[in-house]
Every structure is written in C-alpha cells, then in structure tokens.
C-alpha cells in the first residue's frame, strides 16, 4: 500500500501465481487495509452461493471443498499441480473451459460444474462423489467405490467431518449410503 492509499481503497495490483506450469501474472484490483482478506472471503462466499444455487449443489459442500482444498486461497497450487480455490488440475480446467484457474469466479464455476457432473454420475452418493473429485472418476469406477488410496480416504473423511461440523443434515445410513 502506498502512502496515499487509505484503508478500504481499491488499488490496481498484479497477481503473480506460483511457478506452476502455464501460470501467468494478471492484473486485478484489491482493497487496501485490514479488511482486504475479509472482503475477498465474503466475495468468494457470495460467488459460491450463487454458483451452488445455479447448479443445485449444496453451498456448504462447495465451501467445505474450497476450505479443505485451498483454505480459500485463490492462488493455491498443490504439489501435483492442481490450481486455485477448488484445486482444478490443468487438464480438468481446460476441459471445463476455465481459462484462468487462478480467477476465483472461473475456478468456482468450473469446479461446481465438475462437482455437479460427478453428483449425477454417482447418483449423489457423497463419498463416491468426493472420492471422484479427489482421485478421478476412473479410479472410483475401477475400484467400484472409494479407492484404497490413503490420501483419498482421508480427503473424503475430512470433507464429511467438515460438513457435519457445519451442521449438515445427514442420514444414519453410514458413509456408503450417504446422499447429498
């Protein structure tokens, strides 16, 4: 923040994503001062609500995925190369038409569309949907259920625990039959 920028002022900035393959710097606006992170989070949550409603995906599910995947950091990059809020792999982002996976709006839009397609494919079976989001739908199909990958099983448990913590209503049928 320069000396002339009062807190709460919109100022131009250049966002430089990490050195992930294909990552580009881009111009953006940011709000100066202590409320910058809060305003960004509010904007992200508002967009999550809008997109989740449009695709008929539970808002708390999308928020839980964003929290676990990226901690609401739009510039997050995983060790395997997944990018942005919903940690889209570059090939998945390209398939979904997400031009810039570091753009919060585009990333959420693509991630929720992907989530919706997995919900349709796996009949809203939440553990299978989450496993497919994490490990890929082919792994879920090949293993006829949640794959035996430790990281994927932990991921499914973390998201389900986050949903329970957030007050999501679940049935007592256990994880296998849990529906969204």
mmCIF file of N, CA and C in Angstrom, residues 71-126:
data_model
loop_
_atom_site.group_PDB
_atom_site.id
_atom_site.type_symbol
_atom_site.label_atom_id
_atom_site.label_comp_id
_atom_site.label_asym_id
_atom_site.label_seq_id
_atom_site.Cartn_x
_atom_site.Cartn_y
_atom_site.Cartn_z
ATOM 1 N N UNK A 71 -7.932 -23.657 1.416
ATOM 2 C CA UNK A 71 -8.056 -22.700 2.530
ATOM 3 C C UNK A 71 -8.456 -21.305 2.022
ATOM 4 N N UNK A 72 -9.309 -21.302 0.991
ATOM 5 C CA UNK A 72 -9.821 -20.073 0.385
ATOM 6 C C UNK A 72 -8.711 -19.212 -0.231
ATOM 7 N N UNK A 73 -7.612 -19.832 -0.640
ATOM 8 C CA UNK A 73 -6.518 -19.119 -1.302
ATOM 9 C C UNK A 73 -6.661 -19.303 -2.811
ATOM 10 N N UNK A 74 -7.039 -18.245 -3.542
ATOM 11 C CA UNK A 74 -7.258 -18.391 -4.985
ATOM 12 C C UNK A 74 -5.981 -18.701 -5.763
ATOM 13 N N UNK A 75 -4.817 -18.498 -5.163
ATOM 14 C CA UNK A 75 -3.549 -18.755 -5.847
ATOM 15 C C UNK A 75 -2.889 -20.065 -5.399
ATOM 16 N N UNK A 76 -3.638 -20.903 -4.684
ATOM 17 C CA UNK A 76 -3.078 -22.168 -4.186
ATOM 18 C C UNK A 76 -2.702 -23.085 -5.346
ATOM 19 N N UNK A 77 -1.574 -23.758 -5.173
ATOM 20 C CA UNK A 77 -1.118 -24.763 -6.139
ATOM 21 C C UNK A 77 -0.667 -25.975 -5.335
ATOM 22 N N UNK A 78 -1.193 -27.135 -5.670
ATOM 23 C CA UNK A 78 -0.826 -28.360 -4.951
ATOM 24 C C UNK A 78 0.497 -28.897 -5.492
ATOM 25 N N UNK A 79 1.123 -29.800 -4.744
ATOM 26 C CA UNK A 79 2.354 -30.427 -5.251
ATOM 27 C C UNK A 79 2.152 -31.166 -6.574
ATOM 28 N N UNK A 80 0.930 -31.601 -6.843
ATOM 29 C CA UNK A 80 0.637 -32.300 -8.100
ATOM 30 C C UNK A 80 0.201 -31.367 -9.224
ATOM 31 N N UNK A 81 0.085 -30.067 -8.921
ATOM 32 C CA UNK A 81 -0.237 -29.094 -9.960
ATOM 33 C C UNK A 81 -1.673 -28.622 -10.009
ATOM 34 N N UNK A 82 -2.525 -29.073 -9.081
ATOM 35 C CA UNK A 82 -3.908 -28.577 -9.040
ATOM 36 C C UNK A 82 -3.875 -27.105 -8.650
ATOM 37 N N UNK A 83 -4.793 -26.321 -9.212
ATOM 38 C CA UNK A 83 -4.706 -24.874 -9.081
ATOM 39 C C UNK A 83 -5.998 -24.223 -8.615
ATOM 40 N N UNK A 84 -5.840 -23.154 -7.852
ATOM 41 C CA UNK A 84 -6.952 -22.296 -7.485
ATOM 42 C C UNK A 84 -7.776 -22.787 -6.318
ATOM 43 N N UNK A 85 -8.894 -22.121 -6.091
ATOM 44 C CA UNK A 85 -9.752 -22.381 -4.939
ATOM 45 C C UNK A 85 -10.224 -23.822 -4.849
ATOM 46 N N UNK A 86 -10.674 -24.368 -5.968
ATOM 47 C CA UNK A 86 -11.210 -25.733 -5.953
ATOM 48 C C UNK A 86 -10.198 -26.740 -6.470
ATOM 49 N N UNK A 87 -8.929 -26.293 -6.605
ATOM 50 C CA UNK A 87 -7.810 -27.157 -6.966
ATOM 51 C C UNK A 87 -8.094 -27.992 -8.210
ATOM 52 N N UNK A 88 -8.331 -27.293 -9.310
ATOM 53 C CA UNK A 88 -8.563 -27.959 -10.589
ATOM 54 C C UNK A 88 -7.227 -28.316 -11.227
ATOM 55 N N UNK A 89 -7.112 -29.532 -11.700
ATOM 56 C CA UNK A 89 -5.938 -29.931 -12.475
ATOM 57 C C UNK A 89 -6.007 -29.196 -13.811
ATOM 58 N N UNK A 90 -4.859 -28.836 -14.388
ATOM 59 C CA UNK A 90 -4.882 -28.080 -15.652
ATOM 60 C C UNK A 90 -5.718 -28.737 -16.751
ATOM 61 N N UNK A 91 -5.625 -30.050 -16.908
ATOM 62 C CA UNK A 91 -6.413 -30.721 -17.955
ATOM 63 C C UNK A 91 -7.905 -30.637 -17.655
ATOM 64 N N UNK A 92 -8.275 -30.787 -16.374
ATOM 65 C CA UNK A 92 -9.686 -30.679 -15.992
ATOM 66 C C UNK A 92 -10.187 -29.260 -16.223
ATOM 67 N N UNK A 93 -9.377 -28.282 -15.832
ATOM 68 C CA UNK A 93 -9.756 -26.875 -16.036
ATOM 69 C C UNK A 93 -9.977 -26.604 -17.526
ATOM 70 N N UNK A 94 -9.084 -27.103 -18.370
ATOM 71 C CA UNK A 94 -9.217 -26.896 -19.811
ATOM 72 C C UNK A 94 -10.487 -27.561 -20.342
ATOM 73 N N UNK A 95 -10.766 -28.782 -19.899
ATOM 74 C CA UNK A 95 -11.985 -29.496 -20.313
ATOM 75 C C UNK A 95 -13.236 -28.725 -19.911
ATOM 76 N N UNK A 96 -13.178 -28.088 -18.728
ATOM 77 C CA UNK A 96 -14.330 -27.332 -18.225
ATOM 78 C C UNK A 96 -14.405 -25.915 -18.794
ATOM 79 N N UNK A 97 -13.431 -25.544 -19.611
ATOM 80 C CA UNK A 97 -13.423 -24.209 -20.207
ATOM 81 C C UNK A 97 -12.975 -23.117 -19.254
ATOM 82 N N UNK A 98 -12.223 -23.490 -18.222
ATOM 83 C CA UNK A 98 -11.704 -22.499 -17.270
ATOM 84 C C UNK A 98 -10.387 -21.976 -17.832
ATOM 85 N N UNK A 99 -10.409 -20.752 -18.337
ATOM 86 C CA UNK A 99 -9.221 -20.176 -18.953
ATOM 87 C C UNK A 99 -8.132 -19.837 -17.965
ATOM 88 N N UNK A 100 -8.508 -19.323 -16.805
ATOM 89 C CA UNK A 100 -7.534 -18.943 -15.783
ATOM 90 C C UNK A 100 -7.952 -19.578 -14.462
ATOM 91 N N UNK A 101 -7.336 -20.693 -14.089
ATOM 92 C CA UNK A 101 -7.738 -21.376 -12.857
ATOM 93 C C UNK A 101 -7.465 -20.568 -11.589
ATOM 94 N N UNK A 102 -6.703 -19.474 -11.697
ATOM 95 C CA UNK A 102 -6.442 -18.626 -10.541
ATOM 96 C C UNK A 102 -7.487 -17.523 -10.384
ATOM 97 N N UNK A 103 -8.396 -17.421 -11.357
ATOM 98 C CA UNK A 103 -9.515 -16.488 -11.250
ATOM 99 C C UNK A 103 -10.570 -17.146 -10.369
ATOM 100 N N UNK A 104 -10.854 -16.573 -9.190
ATOM 101 C CA UNK A 104 -11.797 -17.227 -8.273
ATOM 102 C C UNK A 104 -13.147 -17.546 -8.906
ATOM 103 N N UNK A 105 -13.697 -16.627 -9.672
ATOM 104 C CA UNK A 105 -15.018 -16.859 -10.257
ATOM 105 C C UNK A 105 -14.994 -18.012 -11.257
ATOM 106 N N UNK A 106 -14.023 -18.008 -12.151
ATOM 107 C CA UNK A 106 -13.923 -19.084 -13.139
ATOM 108 C C UNK A 106 -13.632 -20.426 -12.500
ATOM 109 N N UNK A 107 -12.776 -20.435 -11.481
ATOM 110 C CA UNK A 107 -12.417 -21.672 -10.799
ATOM 111 C C UNK A 107 -13.627 -22.265 -10.082
ATOM 112 N N UNK A 108 -14.375 -21.430 -9.383
ATOM 113 C CA UNK A 108 -15.576 -21.914 -8.688
ATOM 114 C C UNK A 108 -16.604 -22.409 -9.692
ATOM 115 N N UNK A 109 -16.808 -21.644 -10.745
ATOM 116 C CA UNK A 109 -17.768 -22.037 -11.788
ATOM 117 C C UNK A 109 -17.405 -23.416 -12.345
ATOM 118 N N UNK A 110 -16.161 -23.590 -12.752
ATOM 119 C CA UNK A 110 -15.727 -24.865 -13.311
ATOM 120 C C UNK A 110 -15.771 -25.986 -12.281
ATOM 121 N N UNK A 111 -15.303 -25.702 -11.067
ATOM 122 C CA UNK A 111 -15.295 -26.718 -10.020
ATOM 123 C C UNK A 111 -16.687 -27.193 -9.654
ATOM 124 N N UNK A 112 -17.637 -26.278 -9.574
ATOM 125 C CA UNK A 112 -19.011 -26.670 -9.224
ATOM 126 C C UNK A 112 -19.667 -27.423 -10.381
ATOM 127 N N UNK A 113 -19.382 -27.014 -11.609
ATOM 128 C CA UNK A 113 -19.908 -27.766 -12.757
ATOM 129 C C UNK A 113 -19.367 -29.197 -12.751
ATOM 130 N N UNK A 114 -18.072 -29.338 -12.445
ATOM 131 C CA UNK A 114 -17.448 -30.653 -12.363
ATOM 132 C C UNK A 114 -18.094 -31.469 -11.235
ATOM 133 N N UNK A 115 -18.285 -30.836 -10.100
ATOM 134 C CA UNK A 115 -18.920 -31.487 -8.958
ATOM 135 C C UNK A 115 -20.341 -31.950 -9.315
ATOM 136 N N UNK A 116 -21.087 -31.092 -9.994
ATOM 137 C CA UNK A 116 -22.452 -31.444 -10.407
ATOM 138 C C UNK A 116 -22.443 -32.675 -11.318
ATOM 139 N N UNK A 117 -21.495 -32.721 -12.259
ATOM 140 C CA UNK A 117 -21.438 -33.870 -13.176
ATOM 141 C C UNK A 117 -21.090 -35.150 -12.407
ATOM 142 N N UNK A 118 -20.225 -35.049 -11.394
ATOM 143 C CA UNK A 118 -19.897 -36.219 -10.573
ATOM 144 C C UNK A 118 -21.098 -36.641 -9.726
ATOM 145 N N UNK A 119 -21.860 -35.676 -9.243
ATOM 146 C CA UNK A 119 -23.066 -35.993 -8.464
ATOM 147 C C UNK A 119 -24.072 -36.743 -9.342
ATOM 148 N N UNK A 120 -24.207 -36.320 -10.574
ATOM 149 C CA UNK A 120 -25.113 -37.004 -11.495
ATOM 150 C C UNK A 120 -24.602 -38.407 -11.818
ATOM 151 N N UNK A 121 -23.324 -38.509 -12.074
ATOM 152 C CA UNK A 121 -22.733 -39.800 -12.452
ATOM 153 C C UNK A 121 -22.824 -40.826 -11.327
ATOM 154 N N UNK A 122 -22.613 -40.380 -10.080
ATOM 155 C CA UNK A 122 -22.585 -41.300 -8.940
ATOM 156 C C UNK A 122 -23.848 -41.210 -8.088
ATOM 157 N N UNK A 123 -24.946 -40.795 -8.702
ATOM 158 C CA UNK A 123 -26.260 -40.798 -8.071
ATOM 159 C C UNK A 123 -26.257 -40.108 -6.698
ATOM 160 N N UNK A 124 -25.542 -38.993 -6.590
ATOM 161 C CA UNK A 124 -25.474 -38.186 -5.369
ATOM 162 C C UNK A 124 -24.885 -38.920 -4.165
ATOM 163 N N UNK A 125 -24.177 -40.023 -4.396
ATOM 164 C CA UNK A 125 -23.526 -40.747 -3.306
ATOM 165 C C UNK A 125 -22.290 -39.940 -2.910
ATOM 166 N N UNK A 126 -22.404 -39.214 -1.807
ATOM 167 C CA UNK A 126 -21.398 -38.225 -1.444
ATOM 168 C C UNK A 126 -19.985 -38.786 -1.300
#
